[in-house]
Coordinates of C-alpha atoms and ligand atoms in Angstrom, one line a residue:
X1 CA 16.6 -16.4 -21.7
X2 CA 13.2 -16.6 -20.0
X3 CA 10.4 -18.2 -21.5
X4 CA 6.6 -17.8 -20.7
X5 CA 4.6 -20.1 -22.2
X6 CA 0.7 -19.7 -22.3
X7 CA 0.4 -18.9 -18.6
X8 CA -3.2 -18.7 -17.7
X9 CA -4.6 -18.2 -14.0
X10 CA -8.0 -18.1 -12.5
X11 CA -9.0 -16.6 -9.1
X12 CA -12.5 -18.2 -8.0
X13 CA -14.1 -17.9 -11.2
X14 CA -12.4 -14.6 -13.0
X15 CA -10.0 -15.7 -15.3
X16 CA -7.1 -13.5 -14.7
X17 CA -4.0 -14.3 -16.9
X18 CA -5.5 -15.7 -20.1
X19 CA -2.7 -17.7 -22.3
X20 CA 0.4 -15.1 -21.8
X21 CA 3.8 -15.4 -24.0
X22 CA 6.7 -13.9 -23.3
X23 CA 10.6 -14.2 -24.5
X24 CA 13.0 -12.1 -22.9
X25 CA 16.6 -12.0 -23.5
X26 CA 19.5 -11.9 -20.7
X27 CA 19.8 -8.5 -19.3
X28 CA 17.3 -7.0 -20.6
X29 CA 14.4 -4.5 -18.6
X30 CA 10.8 -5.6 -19.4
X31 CA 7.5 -3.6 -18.1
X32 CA 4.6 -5.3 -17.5
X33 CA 2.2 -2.4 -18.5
X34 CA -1.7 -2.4 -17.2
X35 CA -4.3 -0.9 -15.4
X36 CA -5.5 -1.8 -12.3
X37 CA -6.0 -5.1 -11.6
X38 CA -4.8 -6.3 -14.8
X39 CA -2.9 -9.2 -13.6
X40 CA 0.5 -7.8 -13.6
X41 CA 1.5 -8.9 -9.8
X42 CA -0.1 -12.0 -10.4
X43 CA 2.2 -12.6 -13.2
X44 CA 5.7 -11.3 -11.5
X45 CA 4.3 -13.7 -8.7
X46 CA 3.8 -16.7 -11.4
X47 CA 7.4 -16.0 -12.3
X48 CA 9.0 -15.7 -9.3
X49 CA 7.0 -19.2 -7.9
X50 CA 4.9 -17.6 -5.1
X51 CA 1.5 -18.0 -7.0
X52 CA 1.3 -20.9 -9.0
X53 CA -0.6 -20.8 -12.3
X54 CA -3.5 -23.1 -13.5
X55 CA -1.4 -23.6 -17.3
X56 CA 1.5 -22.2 -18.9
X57 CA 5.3 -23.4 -18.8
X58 CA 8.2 -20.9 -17.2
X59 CA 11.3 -22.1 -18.8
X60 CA 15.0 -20.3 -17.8
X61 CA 17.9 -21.0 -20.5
X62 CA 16.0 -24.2 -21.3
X63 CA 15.3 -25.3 -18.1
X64 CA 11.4 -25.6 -17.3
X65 CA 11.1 -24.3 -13.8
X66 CA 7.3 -24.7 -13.9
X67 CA 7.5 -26.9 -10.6
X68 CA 10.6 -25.5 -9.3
X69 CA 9.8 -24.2 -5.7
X70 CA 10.5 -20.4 -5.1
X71 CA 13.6 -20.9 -3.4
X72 CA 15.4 -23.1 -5.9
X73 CA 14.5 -20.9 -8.8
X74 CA 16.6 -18.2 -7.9
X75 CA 14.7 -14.9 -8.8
X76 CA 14.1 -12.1 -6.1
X77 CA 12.1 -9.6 -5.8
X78 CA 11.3 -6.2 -4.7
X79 CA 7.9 -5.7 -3.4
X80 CA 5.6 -3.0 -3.7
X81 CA 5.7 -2.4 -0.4
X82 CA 9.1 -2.8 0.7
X83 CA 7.9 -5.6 3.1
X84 CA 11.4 -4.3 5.4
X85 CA 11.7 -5.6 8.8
X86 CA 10.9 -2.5 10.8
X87 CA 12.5 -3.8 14.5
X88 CA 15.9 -3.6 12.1
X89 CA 18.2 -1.4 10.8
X90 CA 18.8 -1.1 7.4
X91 CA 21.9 -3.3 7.5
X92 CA 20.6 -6.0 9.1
X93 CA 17.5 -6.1 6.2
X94 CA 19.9 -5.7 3.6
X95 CA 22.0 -8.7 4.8
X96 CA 19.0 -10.8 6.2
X97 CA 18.5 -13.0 3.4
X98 CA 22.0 -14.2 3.6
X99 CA 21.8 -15.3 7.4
X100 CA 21.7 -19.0 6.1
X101 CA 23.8 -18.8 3.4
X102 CA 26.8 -16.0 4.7
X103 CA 29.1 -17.5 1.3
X104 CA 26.5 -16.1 -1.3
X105 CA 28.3 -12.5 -1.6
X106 CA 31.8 -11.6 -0.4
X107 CA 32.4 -8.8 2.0
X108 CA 33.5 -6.7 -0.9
X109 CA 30.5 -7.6 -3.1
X110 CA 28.0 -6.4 -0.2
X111 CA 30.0 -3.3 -0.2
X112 CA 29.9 -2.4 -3.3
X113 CA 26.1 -2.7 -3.3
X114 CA 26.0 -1.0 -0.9
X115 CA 28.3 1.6 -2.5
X116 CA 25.9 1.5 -5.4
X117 CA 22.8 2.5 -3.9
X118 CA 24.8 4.9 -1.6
X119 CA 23.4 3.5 1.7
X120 CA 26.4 3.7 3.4
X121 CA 25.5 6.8 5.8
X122 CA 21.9 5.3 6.8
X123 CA 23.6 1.6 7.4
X124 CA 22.5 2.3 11.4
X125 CA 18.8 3.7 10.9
X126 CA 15.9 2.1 11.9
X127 CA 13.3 1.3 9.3
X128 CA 11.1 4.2 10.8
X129 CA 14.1 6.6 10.3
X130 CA 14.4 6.4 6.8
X131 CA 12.8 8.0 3.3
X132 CA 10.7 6.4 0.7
X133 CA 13.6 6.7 -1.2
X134 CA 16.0 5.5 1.2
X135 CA 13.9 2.4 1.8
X136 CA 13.4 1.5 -1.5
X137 CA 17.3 1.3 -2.1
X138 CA 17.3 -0.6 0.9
X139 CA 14.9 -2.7 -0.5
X140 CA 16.9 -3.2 -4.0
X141 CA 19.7 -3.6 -2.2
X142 CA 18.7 -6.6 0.4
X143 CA 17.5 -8.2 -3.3
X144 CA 20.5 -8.2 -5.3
X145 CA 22.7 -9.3 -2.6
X146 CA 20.8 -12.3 -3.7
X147 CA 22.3 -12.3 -6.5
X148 CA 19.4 -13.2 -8.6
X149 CA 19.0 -14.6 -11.5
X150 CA 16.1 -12.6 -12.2
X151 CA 15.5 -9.0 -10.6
X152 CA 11.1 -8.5 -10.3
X153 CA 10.5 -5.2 -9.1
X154 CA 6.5 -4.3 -8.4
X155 CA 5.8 -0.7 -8.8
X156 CA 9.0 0.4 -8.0
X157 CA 8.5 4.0 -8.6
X158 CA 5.0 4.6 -7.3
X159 CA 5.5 5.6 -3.9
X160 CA 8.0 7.9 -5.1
X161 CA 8.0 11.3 -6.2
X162 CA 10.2 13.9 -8.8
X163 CA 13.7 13.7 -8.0
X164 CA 14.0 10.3 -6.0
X165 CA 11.9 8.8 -8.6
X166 CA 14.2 9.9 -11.3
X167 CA 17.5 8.8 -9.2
X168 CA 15.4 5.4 -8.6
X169 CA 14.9 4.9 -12.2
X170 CA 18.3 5.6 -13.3
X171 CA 19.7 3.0 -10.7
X172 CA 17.8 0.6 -12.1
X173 CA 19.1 1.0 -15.4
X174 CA 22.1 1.0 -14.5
X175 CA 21.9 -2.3 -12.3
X176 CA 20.4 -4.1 -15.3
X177 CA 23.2 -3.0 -17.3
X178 CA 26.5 -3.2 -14.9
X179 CA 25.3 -6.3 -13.9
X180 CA 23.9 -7.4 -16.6
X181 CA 20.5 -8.9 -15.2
X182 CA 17.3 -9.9 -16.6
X183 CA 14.8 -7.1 -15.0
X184 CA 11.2 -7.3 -14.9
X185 CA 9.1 -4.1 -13.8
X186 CA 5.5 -3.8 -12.8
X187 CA 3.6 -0.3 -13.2
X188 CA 0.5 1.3 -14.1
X189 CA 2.1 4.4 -15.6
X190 CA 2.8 4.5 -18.9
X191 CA 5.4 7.2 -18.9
X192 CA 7.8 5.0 -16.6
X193 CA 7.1 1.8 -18.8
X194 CA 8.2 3.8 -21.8
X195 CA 11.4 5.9 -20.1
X196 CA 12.4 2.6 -17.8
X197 CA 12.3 -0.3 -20.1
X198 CA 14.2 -2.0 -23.4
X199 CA 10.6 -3.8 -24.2
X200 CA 7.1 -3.4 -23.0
X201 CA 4.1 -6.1 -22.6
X202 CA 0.9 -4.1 -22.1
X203 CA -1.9 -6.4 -20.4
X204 CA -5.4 -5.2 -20.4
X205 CA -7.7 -7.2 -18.3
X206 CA -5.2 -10.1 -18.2
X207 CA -4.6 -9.9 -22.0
X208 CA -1.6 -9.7 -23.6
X209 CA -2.5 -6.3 -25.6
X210 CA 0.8 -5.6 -27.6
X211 CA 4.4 -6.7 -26.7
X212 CA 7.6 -4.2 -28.1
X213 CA 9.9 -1.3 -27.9
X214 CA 9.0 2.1 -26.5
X215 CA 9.2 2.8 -30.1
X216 CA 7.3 0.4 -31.7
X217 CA 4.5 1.0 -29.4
X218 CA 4.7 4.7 -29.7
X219 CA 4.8 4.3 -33.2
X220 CA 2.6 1.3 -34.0
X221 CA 0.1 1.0 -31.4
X222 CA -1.5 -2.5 -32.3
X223 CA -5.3 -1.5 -31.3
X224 CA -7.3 1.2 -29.6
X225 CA -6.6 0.3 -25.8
X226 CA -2.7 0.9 -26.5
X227 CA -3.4 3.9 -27.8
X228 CA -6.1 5.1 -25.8
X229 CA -4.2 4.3 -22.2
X230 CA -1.0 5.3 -23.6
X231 CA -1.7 8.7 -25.1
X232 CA -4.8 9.2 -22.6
X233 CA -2.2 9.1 -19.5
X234 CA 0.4 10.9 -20.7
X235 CA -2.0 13.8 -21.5
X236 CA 0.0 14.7 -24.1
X237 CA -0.5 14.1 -27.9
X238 CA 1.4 12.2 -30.4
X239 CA 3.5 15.2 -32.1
X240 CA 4.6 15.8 -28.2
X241 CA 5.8 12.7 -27.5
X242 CA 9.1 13.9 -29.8
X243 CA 9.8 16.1 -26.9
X244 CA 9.2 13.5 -24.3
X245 CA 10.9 10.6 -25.7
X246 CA 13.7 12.3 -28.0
X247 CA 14.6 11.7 -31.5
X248 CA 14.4 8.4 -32.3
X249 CA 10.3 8.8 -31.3
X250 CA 9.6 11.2 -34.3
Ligands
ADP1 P1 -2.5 -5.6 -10.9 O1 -1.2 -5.9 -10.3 O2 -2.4 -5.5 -12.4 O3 -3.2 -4.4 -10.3 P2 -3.3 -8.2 -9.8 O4 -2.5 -9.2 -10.4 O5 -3.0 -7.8 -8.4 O6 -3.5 -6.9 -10.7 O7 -4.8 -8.7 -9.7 C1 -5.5 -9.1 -10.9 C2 -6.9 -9.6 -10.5 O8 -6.8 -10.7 -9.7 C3 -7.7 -8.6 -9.6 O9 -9.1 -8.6 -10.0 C4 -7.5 -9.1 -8.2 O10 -8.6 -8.7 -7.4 C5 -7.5 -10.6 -8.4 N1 -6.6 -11.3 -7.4 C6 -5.3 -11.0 -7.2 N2 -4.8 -11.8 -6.2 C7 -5.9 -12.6 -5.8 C8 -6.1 -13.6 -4.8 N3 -5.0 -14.0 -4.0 N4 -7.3 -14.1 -4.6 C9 -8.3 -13.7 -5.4 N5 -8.2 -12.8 -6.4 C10 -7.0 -12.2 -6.6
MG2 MG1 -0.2 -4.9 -8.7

């Protein structure tokens, strides 16, 4: 299980992450919900040890990993950007990570990622030569050949659009589930959060807002930003969410 314990950061003098909690159980997905420049990054960064924060404990089955370094923590993550290596193909960025460390997966585990996000026929491509979509399963691929504890994705979906963002979405899901890993999702959109995710911690202004199901927070917004930025983006009202969601919504 991780365990976020009062995590509070401050850039200059804005205070950005003010005293954040969070508990979440072994394989399951979490969105971190927000605006703009609510501090969601920053927080996936806290977690994954490339920003440090100025208080707060991380702990990882009872472990505290608060001043663990980065690379001994053993999350990974997906950034918003892709951050690919363009001079390679997509092989070569899926297996870079593992140039110092060739015994991490087996020839048939890096096959059967690559199986998973169906990238054998763009293995050759260059960078330049491939989708959005193609380049972010590149992306998730090169990540969980990690094998990560932990699987941060930033915005995963926002570059994306229709069907590739659906296909994107359900691939997640079904990482999370097959291989039964912790996942932690950043986005702005509160349709994703809600369709992507087992539990949902909506930060406003580096706030913790509310923190629960789709359902709950559907059902039981806990104050008037949660159920202004909720219903407000979606554009749709509460009685159509039954529609949107399904059954167990109503
Ligand atoms: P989000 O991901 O929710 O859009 P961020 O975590 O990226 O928000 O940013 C939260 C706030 O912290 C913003 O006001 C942003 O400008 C500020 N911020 C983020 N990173 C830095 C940094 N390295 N130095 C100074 N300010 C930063
Ligand atoms: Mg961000």
């Amino acid at each position: 299980m991780l365990k976020l314990q009062n995590i509070s950061k401050q850039f200059d003098d804005k205070l950005v992450l003010d005293n954040i909690n969070l508990e979440i159980e072994p394989g399951e997905i979490v969105s971190l919900l927000g605006p703009s420049g609510s501090g969601k990054t920053t927080l996936l960064h806290i977690i994954l040890g490339l920003t440090t924060m100025d208080r707060g404990k991380i702990l990882f089955n009872g472990k505290d990993l608060s001043n663990v370094p980065m690379k001994d923590r053993g999350f990974n993550i997906v950034f918003q950007d892709y951050a690919l290596f363009p001079h390679l193909n997509a092989y070569d960025n899926i297996v870079y990570g593992l140039r110092n460390n060739k015994s991490l997966v087996t020839e048939a585990e890096l096959q059967e990622y690559i199986d998973f996000l169906e990238l054998t026929p763009h293995l050759t491509k260059k960078v330049g030569e491939l989708s959005g979509g193609q380049k972010q399963r590149v992306s998730i691929a090169r990540t969980l050949v990690m094998k990560p504890k932990i699987l941060l994705l930033d915005e995963p979906l926002s570059a994306l659009d229709g069907v590739i963002k659906e296909s994107i979405k359900q691939r997640i899901q079904s990482i999370a589930k097959q291989f039964k890993l912790t996942t932690i999702i950043v986005t702005h959109d509160p349709e994703e959060a809600l369709t992507l995710s087992d539990k949902i911690l909506i930060i406003n202004q580096g706030h913790i807002s509310q923190f629960g199901t789709p359902q709950q927070i559907i059902n039981q917004p806990s104050n008037d930003f949660v159920e202004k930025f909720i219903l407000k983006q979606l554009h749709i009202k509460r009685q159509n969410i039954y529609q949107l969601f399904g059954e167990q919504y109503a």
